[in-house]
Coordinates of C-alpha atoms in Angstrom, one line a residue:
X116 CA 113.5 118.8 113.0
X117 CA 111.0 121.8 113.2
X118 CA 107.3 122.3 111.5
X119 CA 108.9 124.6 109.0
X120 CA 111.0 121.5 107.8
X121 CA 108.7 119.0 107.9
X122 CA 105.9 121.1 106.3
X123 CA 108.8 120.9 103.3
X124 CA 108.8 117.6 103.3
X125 CA 104.9 117.2 102.8
X126 CA 104.9 119.5 99.9
X127 CA 107.7 117.6 98.1
X128 CA 106.0 114.7 98.4
X129 CA 102.7 116.0 97.2
X130 CA 105.4 117.4 94.4
X131 CA 106.1 113.8 93.7
X132 CA 102.8 112.1 94.0
X133 CA 101.7 114.8 91.1
X134 CA 104.4 114.1 89.0
X135 CA 104.2 110.0 89.1
X136 CA 101.0 110.4 87.1
X137 CA 102.1 112.8 84.8
X138 CA 105.0 110.9 84.5
X139 CA 103.0 107.0 83.9
X140 CA 100.4 109.6 81.1
X141 CA 103.6 109.7 79.0
X142 CA 104.7 106.7 79.0
X143 CA 101.0 105.5 78.2
X144 CA 101.1 107.8 74.9
X145 CA 104.5 106.8 74.2
X146 CA 103.7 103.1 74.0
X147 CA 100.5 103.9 71.7
X148 CA 102.8 105.9 69.5
X149 CA 105.3 103.1 68.8
X150 CA 101.9 100.9 68.5
X151 CA 100.6 103.2 65.9
X152 CA 103.8 104.2 64.3
X153 CA 103.3 108.1 65.0
X154 CA 103.1 110.8 67.8
X155 CA 99.9 112.5 66.6
X156 CA 97.5 110.8 68.1
X157 CA 94.5 112.7 68.3
X158 CA 92.5 111.0 65.2
X159 CA 93.8 107.8 65.4
X160 CA 92.2 104.4 66.8
X161 CA 93.4 103.6 70.0
X162 CA 90.5 102.8 72.5
X163 CA 90.4 98.8 72.9
X164 CA 87.0 98.8 71.2
X165 CA 88.8 99.2 67.8
X166 CA 87.2 102.4 66.3
X167 CA 87.3 105.2 68.9
X168 CA 90.6 107.8 68.6
X169 CA 92.7 109.3 70.9
X170 CA 89.9 112.7 71.3
X171 CA 87.1 110.7 71.5
X172 CA 88.8 108.1 74.3
X173 CA 89.4 111.4 76.5
X174 CA 85.8 112.5 75.6
X175 CA 84.2 109.4 76.3
X176 CA 81.2 111.3 78.2
X177 CA 78.9 107.7 78.4
X178 CA 81.7 106.3 80.1
X179 CA 82.5 109.5 82.6
X180 CA 79.0 109.5 83.6
X181 CA 78.7 106.1 84.8
X182 CA 82.3 106.8 86.7
X183 CA 80.6 109.8 88.3
X184 CA 79.5 108.6 91.4
X185 CA 82.4 106.4 92.5
X186 CA 85.1 109.3 92.2
X187 CA 82.8 111.5 93.6
X188 CA 82.9 109.3 96.8
X189 CA 86.3 108.4 96.0
X190 CA 86.7 112.2 96.0
X191 CA 85.4 113.0 99.1
X192 CA 87.1 109.9 101.0
X193 CA 90.8 111.3 99.6
X194 CA 89.1 114.4 101.0
X195 CA 87.8 113.8 104.2
X196 CA 91.3 111.4 105.0
X197 CA 93.1 114.7 104.4
X198 CA 91.4 116.7 106.5
X199 CA 91.5 114.5 109.0
X200 CA 95.8 113.8 109.1
X201 CA 96.5 117.8 107.8
X202 CA 94.0 120.5 109.6
X203 CA 96.0 123.5 111.6
X204 CA 95.2 123.2 115.4
X205 CA 92.0 125.1 115.3
X206 CA 93.0 128.4 116.6
X207 CA 95.3 128.7 114.1
X208 CA 92.5 128.4 111.3
X209 CA 91.4 131.0 108.5
X210 CA 88.5 130.7 106.6
X211 CA 88.4 129.0 103.8
X212 CA 86.0 129.6 100.0
X213 CA 86.9 127.1 97.7
X214 CA 84.0 128.6 95.7
X215 CA 86.5 128.4 91.8
X216 CA 86.8 124.7 93.0
X217 CA 83.4 123.8 93.6
X218 CA 82.6 125.7 90.0
X219 CA 85.2 124.0 88.4
X220 CA 83.8 120.5 89.7
X221 CA 79.6 121.6 88.3
X222 CA 81.4 122.8 85.6
X223 CA 83.2 118.9 85.0
X224 CA 79.3 117.2 85.9
X225 CA 77.8 120.0 83.6
X226 CA 79.4 118.9 80.8
X227 CA 79.8 115.2 81.0
X228 CA 76.2 114.5 82.0
X229 CA 75.1 117.6 79.3
X230 CA 76.9 116.0 76.2
X231 CA 75.6 112.2 77.6
X232 CA 72.5 113.4 77.2
X233 CA 72.7 115.2 73.7
X234 CA 74.6 113.0 72.1
X235 CA 72.2 109.3 74.0
X236 CA 69.5 110.9 75.1
X237 CA 68.0 111.3 78.9
X238 CA 67.0 107.3 78.9
X239 CA 71.0 106.9 78.2
X240 CA 71.9 109.8 81.4
X241 CA 69.8 108.0 83.6
X242 CA 71.0 104.4 82.7
X243 CA 74.2 105.4 83.2
X244 CA 74.1 107.4 86.5
X245 CA 72.3 104.4 87.5
X246 CA 74.8 101.9 86.8
X247 CA 73.4 99.5 84.6
X248 CA 76.2 100.0 81.6
X249 CA 79.4 98.1 81.7
X250 CA 81.3 98.4 77.5
X251 CA 79.7 98.2 74.5
X252 CA 77.7 95.3 73.5
X253 CA 76.9 93.8 77.3
X254 CA 73.8 93.0 78.5
X255 CA 72.2 96.3 80.7
X256 CA 71.9 95.0 84.4
X257 CA 70.9 96.8 86.9
X258 CA 74.6 97.8 89.5
X259 CA 76.8 96.0 86.7
X260 CA 79.1 98.4 86.9
X261 CA 79.3 99.6 90.2
X262 CA 79.9 95.7 90.5
X263 CA 82.7 96.1 88.2
X264 CA 84.4 98.0 90.8
X265 CA 84.0 96.0 93.6
X266 CA 87.8 94.9 94.4
X267 CA 89.4 98.7 93.1
X268 CA 87.5 100.8 94.6
X269 CA 86.1 100.0 98.0
X270 CA 90.4 99.1 98.8
X271 CA 91.2 102.4 96.9
X272 CA 89.1 104.4 99.7
X273 CA 90.8 102.7 102.6
X274 CA 94.3 102.6 100.8
X275 CA 94.1 106.3 100.8
X276 CA 91.8 106.8 104.5
X277 CA 95.2 104.0 105.5
X278 CA 97.6 106.6 104.3
X279 CA 96.4 109.4 105.7
X280 CA 96.1 107.5 109.0
X281 CA 99.9 107.0 108.5
X282 CA 100.9 110.3 108.2
X283 CA 98.5 111.3 110.9
X284 CA 100.3 109.6 113.2
X285 CA 103.5 112.1 112.4
X286 CA 101.3 114.5 114.5
X287 CA 100.8 115.3 118.6
X288 CA 97.1 116.6 118.7
X289 CA 94.0 115.2 118.4
X290 CA 92.2 114.9 114.9
X291 CA 90.1 117.0 114.3
X292 CA 86.4 114.9 115.3
X293 CA 84.3 116.6 112.1
X294 CA 87.0 114.8 109.4
X295 CA 86.6 111.4 110.9
X296 CA 83.5 111.3 111.5
X297 CA 83.2 112.3 107.4
X298 CA 86.1 109.6 106.8
X299 CA 84.1 107.1 108.8
X300 CA 80.7 108.2 106.7
X301 CA 82.7 107.5 103.5
X302 CA 83.1 103.9 104.0
X303 CA 79.5 103.5 105.8
X304 CA 78.2 105.6 101.9
X305 CA 80.0 102.8 99.6
X306 CA 78.4 99.6 101.4
X307 CA 74.8 100.8 101.0
X308 CA 75.4 101.5 97.2
X309 CA 77.2 98.3 97.3
X310 CA 74.4 96.0 98.8
X311 CA 71.4 98.2 97.1
X312 CA 73.9 97.7 93.2
X313 CA 74.0 93.8 94.5
X314 CA 70.6 91.9 94.0
X315 CA 71.8 88.0 94.7
X316 CA 74.5 86.0 95.9
X317 CA 75.3 85.4 92.5
X318 CA 75.6 88.9 91.0
X319 CA 78.2 89.4 94.4
X320 CA 80.1 85.9 92.9
X321 CA 81.0 88.3 89.3
X322 CA 83.3 90.2 90.7
X323 CA 85.0 87.4 92.7
X324 CA 85.3 84.7 89.4
X325 CA 84.2 86.4 86.4
X326 CA 87.3 87.1 83.8
X327 CA 86.0 90.1 82.3
X328 CA 84.9 91.5 85.9
X329 CA 88.6 90.2 87.4
X330 CA 90.3 91.8 84.2
X331 CA 88.3 95.5 84.2
X332 CA 89.2 95.3 88.0
X333 CA 92.3 94.4 87.6
X334 CA 93.0 97.6 84.8
X335 CA 91.1 100.3 87.2
X336 CA 93.7 98.8 90.4
X337 CA 96.4 100.3 87.7
X338 CA 94.8 103.2 86.5
X339 CA 93.7 105.1 89.9
X340 CA 96.7 103.4 92.0
X341 CA 98.7 105.1 89.7
X342 CA 96.8 108.3 88.7
X343 CA 94.0 109.0 90.2
X344 CA 94.9 107.9 94.3
X345 CA 98.4 109.9 94.2
X346 CA 97.4 112.9 91.9
X347 CA 94.4 113.5 94.8
X348 CA 96.9 112.8 97.3
X349 CA 99.3 115.2 96.2
X350 CA 97.3 118.1 95.5
X351 CA 95.6 117.8 99.1
X352 CA 99.4 118.2 100.6
X353 CA 100.4 121.1 97.9
X354 CA 97.7 123.0 100.5
X355 CA 99.1 121.9 103.3
X356 CA 98.9 124.5 105.9
X357 CA 101.9 125.8 106.9
X358 CA 100.8 126.1 110.7
X359 CA 100.9 122.3 110.6
X360 CA 103.6 121.2 112.8
X361 CA 104.9 117.8 112.4
X362 CA 107.3 115.3 114.5
X363 CA 110.7 113.5 113.5
X364 CA 108.8 110.5 114.4
X365 CA 105.1 109.1 114.5
X366 CA 103.7 109.4 117.5
X367 CA 102.3 106.2 117.9
X368 CA 102.7 103.7 115.8
X369 CA 99.9 103.9 113.4
X370 CA 98.7 99.8 113.4
X371 CA 95.2 100.1 112.3
X372 CA 95.9 102.4 110.0
X373 CA 98.9 99.3 109.0
X374 CA 96.3 97.3 109.0
X375 CA 94.3 98.4 106.8
X376 CA 97.0 98.9 103.9
X377 CA 97.8 96.1 104.1
X378 CA 94.7 94.8 103.4
X379 CA 93.9 96.6 100.8
X380 CA 97.6 95.6 98.9
X381 CA 96.2 92.7 99.6
X382 CA 93.0 92.4 98.0
X383 CA 94.8 94.5 94.8
X384 CA 97.0 91.2 95.3
X385 CA 94.3 88.6 94.5
X386 CA 92.6 90.7 92.0
X387 CA 95.7 90.3 89.8
X388 CA 96.3 87.2 90.7
X389 CA 93.1 86.1 90.0
X390 CA 92.7 87.7 86.8
X391 CA 95.8 85.8 85.3
X392 CA 94.6 82.8 86.8
X393 CA 91.1 83.3 84.5
X394 CA 92.5 84.3 81.3
X395 CA 90.8 87.9 81.9
X396 CA 93.2 89.2 78.6
X397 CA 91.6 86.7 76.3
X398 CA 88.5 88.0 78.1
X399 CA 89.3 92.0 76.4
X400 CA 88.4 93.5 73.8
X401 CA 91.9 93.6 71.9
X402 CA 94.7 91.1 72.5
X403 CA 97.2 93.7 73.1
X404 CA 98.6 94.6 76.3
X405 CA 99.2 98.1 75.0
X406 CA 95.7 98.2 73.7
X407 CA 94.1 97.2 76.7
X408 CA 95.8 99.1 79.4
X409 CA 97.4 102.6 77.8
X410 CA 94.4 104.3 76.4
X411 CA 92.8 102.7 79.6
X412 CA 94.5 105.8 81.5
X413 CA 93.7 108.1 79.1
X414 CA 89.6 106.8 79.1
X415 CA 89.3 108.3 82.7
X416 CA 90.6 111.9 81.8
X417 CA 87.4 113.2 83.5
X418 CA 88.3 111.1 87.2
X419 CA 91.2 113.3 86.3
X420 CA 89.2 116.2 86.7
X421 CA 86.4 114.9 89.8
X422 CA 88.3 113.1 92.0
X423 CA 91.1 115.5 92.8
X424 CA 88.4 118.6 93.1
X425 CA 86.2 117.4 95.1
X426 CA 89.2 115.9 97.3
X427 CA 90.1 119.7 97.7
X428 CA 87.3 121.1 97.7
X429 CA 85.9 118.3 100.8
X430 CA 88.8 118.9 102.1
X431 CA 88.6 123.2 102.5
X432 CA 85.2 122.1 103.9
X433 CA 86.5 120.3 106.9
X434 CA 89.9 121.5 107.9

């Protein structure tokens, strides 16, 4: 198989990864429409808290602000992994100046943080960026929101990097050192705030044992596994340079990458089983699974902008 044919496969895979999230969102919207008896949900309370409409769920600026640090880190991980897997040979590269992408990302960040400060004040902006809040009514606790994602986002970052590692095994040329170093730096960067936001062993146990933590992590696995991860991978695959040449079979067995895939999936299975065992559904703000799951896909609307834009920006700078 020649390089151009393999490139077509890469872009077809990218298109599939972009279409899957669209299908998931359409299905979630249809489920909410059936539940509420209308296809016009913009001003209908759909959120699990019982009062936020679909519009307020999409533009939940406070939530988007506290998701921002972890979404940026996830985008960096996907972008660095993409640069490692898809970079063209150095002598065949062309310069890239993704100023438009950087401007779009900056606009997203300014909108969500500015709206949070205007609506709730600068103290709320600070608290959300420093990961204090989790959900309405819960006490403000140092690093609680970061730990709310511990068994979801860490494995999701490893899964993204390992999937790029599997794809990289279909090339014979050595990986770009700068991109490889970037991927390793992301892992270290995730560990550092995790340590910072975990004040003691009791706090560390909560993501593994507490019903609310496990339930939140389970929903995040569905949301980011079905939308954020494939969308971020897909937009980079669609930008795959035409000068990349793929082999028909892996040049080497990617044992390390496959081991990380297995580890990540094992973490997800543990969270889902532990959430079921802990009765996490009953610890939610609604007894309807549609209400607990479907609106959550739309609550992360800004994530679906921040993570892919960050991924593309990092990819363009590293490749």
